CSV table of C-alpha atoms in Angstrom, one decimal:
chain,number,residue,atom,x,y,z
A,111,MET,CA,14.8,11.8,31.2
A,112,HIS,CA,15.0,11.2,27.5
A,113,THR,CA,11.8,11.7,25.5
A,114,HIS,CA,11.1,10.3,22.1
A,115,LEU,CA,8.5,12.8,20.9
A,116,LYS,CA,10.0,15.7,19.1
A,117,GLU,CA,8.9,19.1,17.8
A,118,ASP,CA,7.0,19.0,14.4
A,119,GLN,CA,10.0,20.6,12.7
A,120,TYR,CA,12.2,17.6,13.6
A,121,TYR,CA,10.0,15.2,11.8
A,122,GLU,CA,9.5,17.5,8.8
A,123,ASP,CA,13.2,18.0,8.4
A,124,LEU,CA,13.8,14.2,8.8
A,125,TYR,CA,11.2,13.3,6.2
A,126,ASP,CA,12.5,15.9,3.7
A,127,LYS,CA,16.1,14.8,4.3
A,128,ILE,CA,15.2,11.2,3.5
A,129,THR,CA,13.4,12.4,0.3
A,130,VAL,CA,16.5,14.5,-0.8
A,131,GLU,CA,18.8,11.6,-0.1
A,132,PHE,CA,16.7,9.2,-2.2
A,133,ALA,CA,16.5,11.7,-5.1
A,134,ARG,CA,20.2,12.5,-5.1
A,135,ARG,CA,21.0,8.8,-5.0
A,136,ASN,CA,18.7,8.0,-8.0
A,137,ILE,CA,19.1,11.1,-10.1
A,138,VAL,CA,22.6,9.8,-10.8
A,139,TYR,CA,21.1,7.0,-12.9
A,140,PHE,CA,18.8,9.4,-14.7
A,141,ASP,CA,21.6,11.8,-15.5
A,142,LYS,CA,23.8,8.9,-16.8
A,143,PHE,CA,20.9,7.6,-19.0
A,144,TYR,CA,20.2,11.2,-20.3
A,145,ALA,CA,23.8,11.7,-21.3
A,146,GLU,CA,24.1,8.3,-23.0
A,147,PHE,CA,20.7,8.8,-24.8
A,148,GLU,CA,21.7,12.3,-26.0
A,149,ALA,CA,25.0,11.0,-27.3
A,150,LYS,CA,23.4,8.3,-29.4
A,151,LEU,CA,21.0,10.7,-31.2
A,152,PRO,CA,21.6,11.3,-34.9
A,153,SER,CA,23.4,14.5,-35.8
A,154,GLY,CA,21.1,17.5,-35.7
A,155,GLU,CA,18.3,15.7,-33.8
A,156,GLU,CA,17.0,17.5,-30.7
A,157,ILE,CA,16.6,15.6,-27.5
A,158,ASP,CA,13.3,17.5,-26.8
A,159,ARG,CA,11.7,16.0,-29.9
A,160,PRO,CA,8.4,14.5,-28.8
A,161,GLY,CA,9.5,10.9,-29.2
A,162,ASN,CA,12.8,11.5,-27.4
A,163,ALA,CA,11.2,13.5,-24.7
A,164,PHE,CA,8.7,10.7,-24.1
A,165,VAL,CA,11.5,8.2,-23.5
A,166,ILE,CA,13.4,10.7,-21.2
A,167,ASN,CA,10.2,11.4,-19.2
A,168,VAL,CA,9.4,7.7,-18.8
A,169,PHE,CA,12.9,7.0,-17.4
A,170,TYR,CA,12.7,10.0,-15.1
A,171,MET,CA,9.4,8.9,-13.6
A,172,GLU,CA,10.7,5.4,-13.1
A,173,THR,CA,13.9,6.4,-11.4
A,174,VAL,CA,12.8,9.4,-9.5
A,175,GLY,CA,9.5,11.0,-10.3
A,176,ASN,CA,7.0,8.4,-9.2
A,177,GLU,CA,8.6,8.0,-5.8
A,178,LEU,CA,8.8,11.8,-5.3
A,179,LEU,CA,5.1,12.1,-5.9
A,180,LYS,CA,4.4,9.2,-3.6
A,181,ARG,CA,6.5,10.7,-0.8
A,182,TYR,CA,4.9,14.1,-1.3
A,183,ASN,CA,1.4,12.7,-1.0
A,184,GLU,CA,2.3,10.5,2.0
A,185,ARG,CA,4.3,13.2,3.9
A,186,ASP,CA,1.7,14.4,6.4
A,187,GLN,CA,0.5,10.9,7.1
A,188,LYS,CA,4.0,9.5,7.6
A,189,ILE,CA,5.0,12.4,9.9
A,190,ALA,CA,1.8,11.8,11.9
A,191,GLU,CA,2.7,8.1,12.2
A,192,TRP,CA,6.1,9.0,13.5
A,193,ARG,CA,4.7,11.4,16.1
A,194,GLU,CA,2.1,8.8,17.2
A,195,ARG,CA,4.8,6.1,17.4
A,196,ASP,CA,7.1,8.3,19.6
A,197,ALA,CA,4.3,9.5,21.7
A,198,ALA,CA,3.3,5.9,22.4
A,199,LYS,CA,6.9,5.1,23.4
A,200,ASP,CA,6.9,8.0,25.9
A,201,ALA,CA,3.6,6.9,27.3
A,202,HIS,CA,4.9,3.3,27.6
A,203,VAL,CA,8.0,4.5,29.5
A,204,ALA,CA,6.0,6.8,31.8
A,205,ASP,CA,3.4,4.1,32.6
A,206,THR,CA,5.9,1.2,33.3
A,207,ARG,CA,6.6,0.5,36.9
A,208,LEU,CA,9.1,-1.8,38.6
A,209,THR,CA,7.3,-5.0,39.7
A,210,GLU,CA,10.2,-6.0,41.9
A,211,GLU,CA,12.7,-3.9,43.8
A,212,PRO,CA,16.2,-4.6,42.7
A,213,ARG,CA,19.3,-4.6,44.9
A,214,CYS,CA,22.5,-2.7,44.0
A,215,ARG,CA,24.6,-4.9,41.8
A,216,HIS,CA,27.7,-3.4,43.4
A,217,CYS,CA,27.0,-3.5,47.2
A,218,GLY,CA,23.7,-5.4,47.5
A,219,ALA,CA,21.9,-2.6,49.2
A,220,GLN,CA,18.2,-1.8,48.7
A,221,GLY,CA,16.4,1.5,48.5
A,222,LEU,CA,17.8,2.5,45.1
A,223,ARG,CA,16.4,5.6,43.4
A,224,ILE,CA,15.3,5.7,39.8
A,225,THR,CA,17.3,8.3,37.8
A,226,ASP,CA,16.3,7.4,34.3
A,227,LYS,CA,14.0,5.2,32.2
A,228,ASP,CA,14.4,4.4,28.5
A,229,LEU,CA,13.5,1.8,25.9
A,230,MET,CA,16.0,-0.9,24.9
A,231,ASN,CA,16.0,-4.4,23.6
A,232,ARG,CA,16.7,-7.0,26.2
A,233,SER,CA,18.6,-9.1,23.7
A,234,GLN,CA,20.8,-6.0,23.0
A,235,ALA,CA,20.1,-6.4,19.3
A,236,ALA,CA,19.3,-2.9,18.0
A,237,SER,CA,17.5,-4.3,15.0
A,238,LEU,CA,14.8,-5.9,17.2
A,239,SER,CA,13.1,-2.5,18.0
A,240,ASP,CA,9.7,-4.2,18.0
A,241,ASN,CA,10.7,-5.9,21.3
A,242,GLU,CA,11.8,-2.8,23.1
A,243,GLU,CA,11.3,-2.9,26.9
A,244,VAL,CA,11.7,-0.2,29.6
A,245,LEU,CA,15.2,-0.2,31.1
A,246,PHE,CA,15.5,1.5,34.5
A,247,THR,CA,18.7,3.2,35.7
A,248,LEU,CA,18.9,3.5,39.5
A,249,ARG,CA,21.4,5.1,41.9
A,250,CYS,CA,22.4,3.5,45.1
A,251,PRO,CA,22.4,5.9,48.0
A,252,GLY,CA,24.9,3.7,49.8
A,253,CYS,CA,27.8,3.4,47.4
A,254,ASP,CA,26.6,6.1,44.9
A,255,LYS,CA,26.9,3.7,42.0
A,256,TYR,CA,24.4,2.8,39.3
A,257,THR,CA,22.4,-0.3,38.6
A,258,ALA,CA,20.3,-1.0,35.5
A,259,CYS,CA,17.4,-3.4,35.4
A,260,TRP,CA,14.3,-4.3,33.5
A,261,GLY,CA,10.7,-3.9,34.8
A,262,ASP,CA,10.6,-7.3,36.3
A,263,GLY,CA,13.8,-6.6,38.3
A,264,GLU,CA,16.2,-8.6,36.1
A,265,LEU,CA,19.6,-6.9,36.1
A,266,TRP,CA,21.0,-5.5,32.9
A,267,LEU,CA,24.7,-6.2,32.8
A,268,PRO,CA,26.9,-4.4,30.2
A,269,LYS,CA,28.8,-6.6,27.9
A,270,PRO,CA,32.4,-6.6,29.1
A,271,THR,CA,35.2,-5.0,26.9
A,272,LEU,CA,38.0,-7.6,26.5
A,273,CYS,CA,41.6,-6.6,25.9
A,274,VAL,CA,42.7,-7.4,22.4
A,275,SER,CA,46.2,-8.2,23.7
A,276,CYS,CA,45.5,-10.6,26.6
A,277,GLY,CA,41.8,-11.2,26.6
A,278,SER,CA,41.2,-9.9,30.1
A,279,GLU,CA,38.3,-7.7,31.0
A,280,MET,CA,39.1,-4.0,30.8
A,281,THR,CA,38.0,-1.3,33.1
A,282,GLN,CA,36.2,1.7,31.7
A,283,LYS,CA,36.0,5.4,32.7
A,284,THR,CA,33.6,7.8,31.0
A,285,THR,CA,34.1,11.5,30.6
A,286,LYS,CA,31.5,13.8,29.1
A,287,THR,CA,32.1,17.2,27.6
A,288,LYS,CA,30.0,19.5,25.4
A,289,ALA,CA,31.8,18.3,22.4
A,290,ALA,CA,32.1,14.5,23.0
A,291,ILE,CA,31.8,11.5,25.3
A,292,ILE,CA,35.2,10.0,25.9
A,293,PHE,CA,35.6,6.3,27.0
A,294,GLN,CA,38.9,5.4,28.6
A,295,TYR,CA,39.7,1.7,28.6
A,296,SER,CA,42.6,0.1,30.5
A,297,CYS,CA,43.7,-3.4,31.2
A,298,ALA,CA,45.1,-4.2,34.6
A,299,ALA,CA,46.6,-7.5,33.4
A,300,CYS,CA,48.9,-6.2,30.7
A,301,GLY,CA,48.7,-2.5,30.8
A,302,ASN,CA,47.0,-2.0,27.4
A,303,ALA,CA,45.0,1.2,27.2
A,304,TYR,CA,43.1,3.2,24.6
A,305,ASN,CA,40.4,5.9,24.3
A,306,ASP,CA,37.2,5.9,22.2
A,307,LYS,CA,35.0,8.9,21.5
A,308,ILE,CA,31.5,9.8,20.5
A,309,ASP,CA,31.4,13.1,18.8
A,310,LEU,CA,28.5,15.3,20.1
A,311,LYS,CA,29.0,18.0,17.5
A,312,ASP,CA,26.1,18.6,15.1
A,313,LYS,CA,26.9,16.4,12.1
A,314,ASN,CA,24.7,18.6,10.0
A,315,ALA,CA,26.8,21.6,10.9
A,316,LYS,CA,28.8,21.2,7.7
A,317,THR,CA,27.3,23.4,5.1
A,318,ASP,CA,25.5,21.7,2.2
A,319,PRO,CA,25.1,24.6,-0.3
A,320,GLU,CA,22.8,22.7,-2.6
A,321,TYR,CA,20.5,21.2,0.1
A,322,ALA,CA,18.1,24.1,0.3
A,323,ASN,CA,17.5,24.1,-3.5
A,324,ASP,CA,17.4,20.3,-3.6
A,325,ARG,CA,14.9,20.3,-0.8
A,326,ASP,CA,12.6,22.8,-2.6
A,327,HIS,CA,12.9,20.8,-5.9
A,328,PHE,CA,12.8,17.2,-4.8
A,329,CYS,CA,10.2,17.8,-2.1
A,330,LEU,CA,8.0,19.3,-4.8
A,331,ARG,CA,7.4,22.6,-3.2
A,332,ASN,CA,7.1,24.2,-6.7
A,333,ASP,CA,3.5,23.8,-7.8
A,334,GLU,CA,4.3,23.9,-11.5
A,335,PHE,CA,6.9,21.1,-11.3
A,336,ARG,CA,4.7,19.0,-9.0
A,337,ASN,CA,1.7,19.4,-11.3
A,338,ARG,CA,3.9,18.5,-14.3
A,339,LEU,CA,5.0,15.2,-12.7
A,340,ALA,CA,1.5,14.4,-11.7
A,341,SER,CA,0.3,15.0,-15.2
A,342,MET,CA,3.0,12.8,-16.7
A,343,ARG,CA,2.1,10.0,-14.2
A,344,ARG,CA,-1.5,10.2,-15.2
A,345,ASP,CA,-0.6,10.0,-18.9
A,346,PHE,CA,1.7,7.1,-18.4
A,347,LEU,CA,-0.8,5.2,-16.2
A,348,GLY,CA,-3.5,5.9,-18.8
A,349,MET,CA,-1.3,4.5,-21.6
A,350,ALA,CA,-0.4,1.5,-19.5
A,351,GLN,CA,-4.1,0.8,-18.8
A,352,LEU,CA,-5.0,1.3,-22.4
A,353,GLY,CA,-2.2,-1.2,-23.4
A,354,LYS,CA,-3.5,-3.6,-20.8
A,355,GLU,CA,-7.1,-3.3,-22.1
A,356,MET,CA,-5.9,-3.8,-25.7
A,357,GLN,CA,-4.0,-6.9,-24.8
A,358,GLU,CA,-7.0,-8.2,-22.9
A,359,LYS,CA,-9.2,-7.7,-25.9
A,360,ARG,CA,-6.6,-9.5,-28.1
A,361,ASP,CA,-6.5,-12.4,-25.7
A,362,ASN,CA,-10.3,-12.6,-25.5
A,363,ARG,CA,-11.2,-11.8,-29.1
A,364,HIS,CA,-13.6,-14.7,-29.2
A,365,ILE,CA,-15.6,-13.2,-26.3
A,366,TYR,CA,-15.7,-9.7,-27.9
A,367,ASP,CA,-16.7,-11.2,-31.2
A,368,ALA,CA,-19.5,-13.1,-29.5
A,369,ILE,CA,-20.7,-9.8,-27.8
A,370,LYS,CA,-20.8,-8.1,-31.2
A,371,GLU,CA,-22.9,-10.9,-32.7
A,372,MET,CA,-25.2,-11.1,-29.7
A,373,LYS,CA,-28.7,-9.7,-30.3
A,374,LYS,CA,-29.7,-6.9,-27.9
A,375,PRO,CA,-33.4,-6.6,-28.3
A,376,LYS,CA,-35.3,-3.6,-26.9
A,377,ILE,CA,-38.1,-4.2,-24.4
A,378,ALA,CA,-40.7,-3.7,-27.1
A,379,GLU,CA,-39.2,-6.6,-29.1
A,380,LEU,CA,-39.3,-9.1,-26.2
A,381,SER,CA,-43.0,-10.0,-26.8
A,382,GLY,CA,-42.2,-10.9,-30.4
A,383,ILE,CA,-39.4,-13.1,-29.3
A,384,LEU,CA,-41.2,-14.9,-26.4
A,385,THR,CA,-44.7,-15.3,-27.7
A,386,PRO,CA,-44.0,-17.6,-30.7
A,387,ALA,CA,-41.3,-19.6,-28.8
A,388,LEU,CA,-43.6,-20.2,-25.8
A,389,ALA,CA,-46.5,-21.0,-28.1
A,390,LYS,CA,-44.6,-24.0,-29.6
A,391,ALA,CA,-44.2,-25.3,-26.0
A,392,GLY,CA,-47.9,-25.0,-25.3
A,393,PHE,CA,-48.0,-21.7,-23.4
A,394,ILE,CA,-50.4,-18.9,-24.6
A,395,GLU,CA,-51.4,-15.3,-23.8
A,396,VAL,CA,-47.9,-14.1,-23.1
A,397,THR,CA,-47.9,-10.6,-21.4
A,398,LEU,CA,-45.1,-8.4,-20.2
A,399,ASP,CA,-45.2,-6.3,-17.0
A,400,LYS,CA,-44.0,-2.7,-16.6
A,401,PRO,CA,-40.2,-2.9,-16.5
A,402,GLU,CA,-38.3,-2.3,-13.3
A,403,ILE,CA,-35.6,0.3,-14.1
A,404,GLY,CA,-32.7,0.5,-11.6
A,405,LYS,CA,-29.2,-0.8,-11.6
A,406,ASP,CA,-30.5,-3.5,-13.8
A,407,VAL,CA,-33.5,-3.6,-16.2
A,408,ILE,CA,-35.9,-6.3,-15.2
A,409,VAL,CA,-39.1,-7.3,-17.0
A,410,GLY,CA,-41.7,-9.6,-15.5
A,411,PHE,CA,-43.8,-11.9,-17.8
A,412,SER,CA,-46.8,-14.2,-17.5
A,413,CYS,CA,-48.6,-16.8,-19.6
A,414,LEU,CA,-51.1,-19.6,-19.4
A,415,ASP,CA,-50.4,-23.3,-19.7
A,416,ASN,CA,-52.5,-24.5,-22.6
A,417,GLN,CA,-51.7,-28.2,-22.3
A,418,SER,CA,-54.0,-30.3,-20.2
A,419,GLY,CA,-52.6,-33.2,-18.3
A,420,ARG,CA,-49.2,-31.7,-17.9
A,421,SER,CA,-48.0,-31.7,-14.3
A,422,ASP,CA,-47.1,-28.6,-12.4
A,423,HIS,CA,-43.4,-29.6,-12.3
A,424,ASP,CA,-43.3,-30.4,-16.0
A,425,SER,CA,-45.0,-27.1,-16.9
A,426,GLU,CA,-42.4,-25.2,-14.9
A,427,LYS,CA,-39.5,-27.1,-16.4
A,428,GLN,CA,-40.7,-26.8,-20.0
A,429,LEU,CA,-41.5,-23.1,-19.7
A,430,LYS,CA,-38.0,-22.5,-18.3
A,431,GLN,CA,-36.5,-24.4,-21.1
A,432,ALA,CA,-38.6,-22.5,-23.7
A,433,VAL,CA,-37.6,-19.1,-22.3
A,434,ASN,CA,-33.9,-20.0,-22.1
A,435,ARG,CA,-34.0,-21.2,-25.7
A,436,ALA,CA,-35.8,-18.1,-26.9
A,437,LEU,CA,-33.3,-15.8,-25.2
A,438,GLU,CA,-30.2,-17.8,-25.8
A,439,ASN,CA,-28.6,-15.5,-28.5
A,440,THR,CA,-29.7,-12.3,-26.7
A,441,ASN,CA,-28.4,-10.3,-23.8
A,442,TRP,CA,-31.6,-11.2,-21.8
A,443,ARG,CA,-31.7,-14.1,-19.3
A,444,LEU,CA,-34.3,-15.7,-17.0
A,445,MET,CA,-33.6,-14.6,-13.4
A,446,SER,CA,-32.6,-17.1,-10.7
A,447,ASP,CA,-35.9,-16.9,-8.9
A,448,GLY,CA,-37.2,-19.1,-11.6
A,449,ILE,CA,-40.8,-19.8,-12.7
A,450,HIS,CA,-43.9,-19.6,-10.6
A,451,TYR,CA,-47.0,-21.8,-11.3
A,452,ARG,CA,-50.5,-21.8,-9.9
A,453,LEU,CA,-53.5,-23.4,-11.6
A,454,GLY,CA,-52.0,-23.0,-15.0
A,455,TYR,CA,-51.0,-19.4,-14.5
A,456,MET,CA,-47.3,-19.0,-14.9
A,457,SER,CA,-44.9,-16.1,-14.3
A,458,GLY,CA,-41.2,-15.2,-14.2
A,459,ARG,CA,-38.7,-12.4,-14.6
A,460,ILE,CA,-36.0,-11.7,-17.1
A,461,LYS,CA,-33.0,-9.4,-16.8
A,462,ALA,CA,-31.0,-7.5,-19.4
A,463,TYR,CA,-27.2,-7.5,-19.3
A,464,GLU,CA,-25.9,-4.2,-20.7
A,465,ASP,CA,-22.4,-3.1,-19.7
A,466,GLU,CA,-19.3,-4.7,-21.2
A,467,GLU,CA,-18.2,-6.5,-18.1
A,468,ALA,CA,-21.6,-8.1,-17.6
A,469,LEU,CA,-21.8,-9.1,-21.2
A,470,LYS,CA,-18.3,-10.7,-21.0
A,471,ASN,CA,-19.4,-12.7,-18.0
A,472,LEU,CA,-22.6,-13.7,-19.7
A,473,VAL,CA,-20.8,-15.0,-22.8
A,474,ALA,CA,-18.3,-16.9,-20.6
A,475,ARG,CA,-21.1,-18.6,-18.6
A,476,THR,CA,-23.0,-19.4,-21.8
A,477,ALA,CA,-19.8,-20.9,-23.4
A,478,LYS,CA,-19.2,-23.0,-20.2
A,479,LYS,CA,-22.7,-24.4,-20.2
A,480,THR,CA,-22.4,-25.2,-23.9
A,481,LYS,CA,-19.2,-27.2,-23.3
A,482,SER,CA,-20.6,-29.1,-20.4
C-alpha cells in the first residue's frame, strides 16, 4: 500500500532541489544585469569600485540573495511541515473505513476484499488536493476484477477513453514492467489502436555535473558566503529603515520642531512651575510627593483650596485647568485619574513623556485639542 511519509533524505533533497531551481532561474537575470552594467562603465573604471559594488550587491540580493537566505532559515521548519503533512495523510488513510459494503461493478457480487487505499480528489481535479478523500480498491473473489469506491460506498468510475477516429469508447489493457507502464488502447468499432507509456526510469538518473556545486553554493552550505549575504541584508535593511525614518521626519517636521521647542523640566523644577500658576487660581501650599520611577516617571502633588465659597466641583475643575495651563508647553501632563478633593485638600498626579514616540503622540494630541 502506498505511503506518503518518506525518509528524511527525500524531503531534504526535494527542498534543496527547489532552492537550486529557483537560483538557477533567477541568477540568469543577475548575470545579464552584471554584464550590461560592466559594459556601460567608463574606460578604466573597475566594477568592484565601492559605488559599483553597492549597485551589484543590491541587485543580487533582490534577484537571488534574499530568497536564498529565507529558504535557508526556513529549511528545517518547511521539511518538518512536509513530514507532518504526509504523516497526517497516512494516518487518515489508515483510519478511514468503508461505511457501506460495495458490490462488484462487473458482476454485482459482494464480499470484495480491499487491496489498496489511497488519497484522491472525488472531482478528479488534481489541483483540488485540499479535498482529497480515501479511495478504496477492492478485488472481487468471484470474477477476480477490481472495483474502486469512496468511503461511503460510491463507486469510482474511470473516465472512458474515446476513439479520436469514431468517438466510440476504447478498451484498455495495462502492462507493467520495471522500466515502464504500457497502456494499450483499441477501438472495436473502427479498429483504431495505439499505445501510451509511463516511463518508470529515474528521471534524475541523467547526470547534472554542476548540481553538487550549485547545491552547496545556493543552499548556503558555505558559512563565509552565507554570513556575507546575511551581512549585506542587514546593511540594506538598515539603510532602508534609515531612509524611511528620514522621510518620516521630513513629513512631520512640524512635530519634531515642536518637540525641540518643548520645555522638559526636571522634577526639581516642577514646584517652581506649579506653585505660582496654582496660586493665581487660589490654591496654596503646593507640595510634591516622592516620584514613582518605573516605565514612566510619575509625581504626585497636593495643595489647599484657599477660596471660600467655591464648590467642590468648581475647585476640582479650576485646579485641573490651572495644572494643564502650567504644563501646556512642557513634556509633563496631568494623569487621567484626575483631581481628588476632600475638605479643601486636593491632590493629583502628573506624568513625564520622555521617549521620542511618546513625545510625538503628545504633540499630536495637543495640536488636535488646540484645533478643536
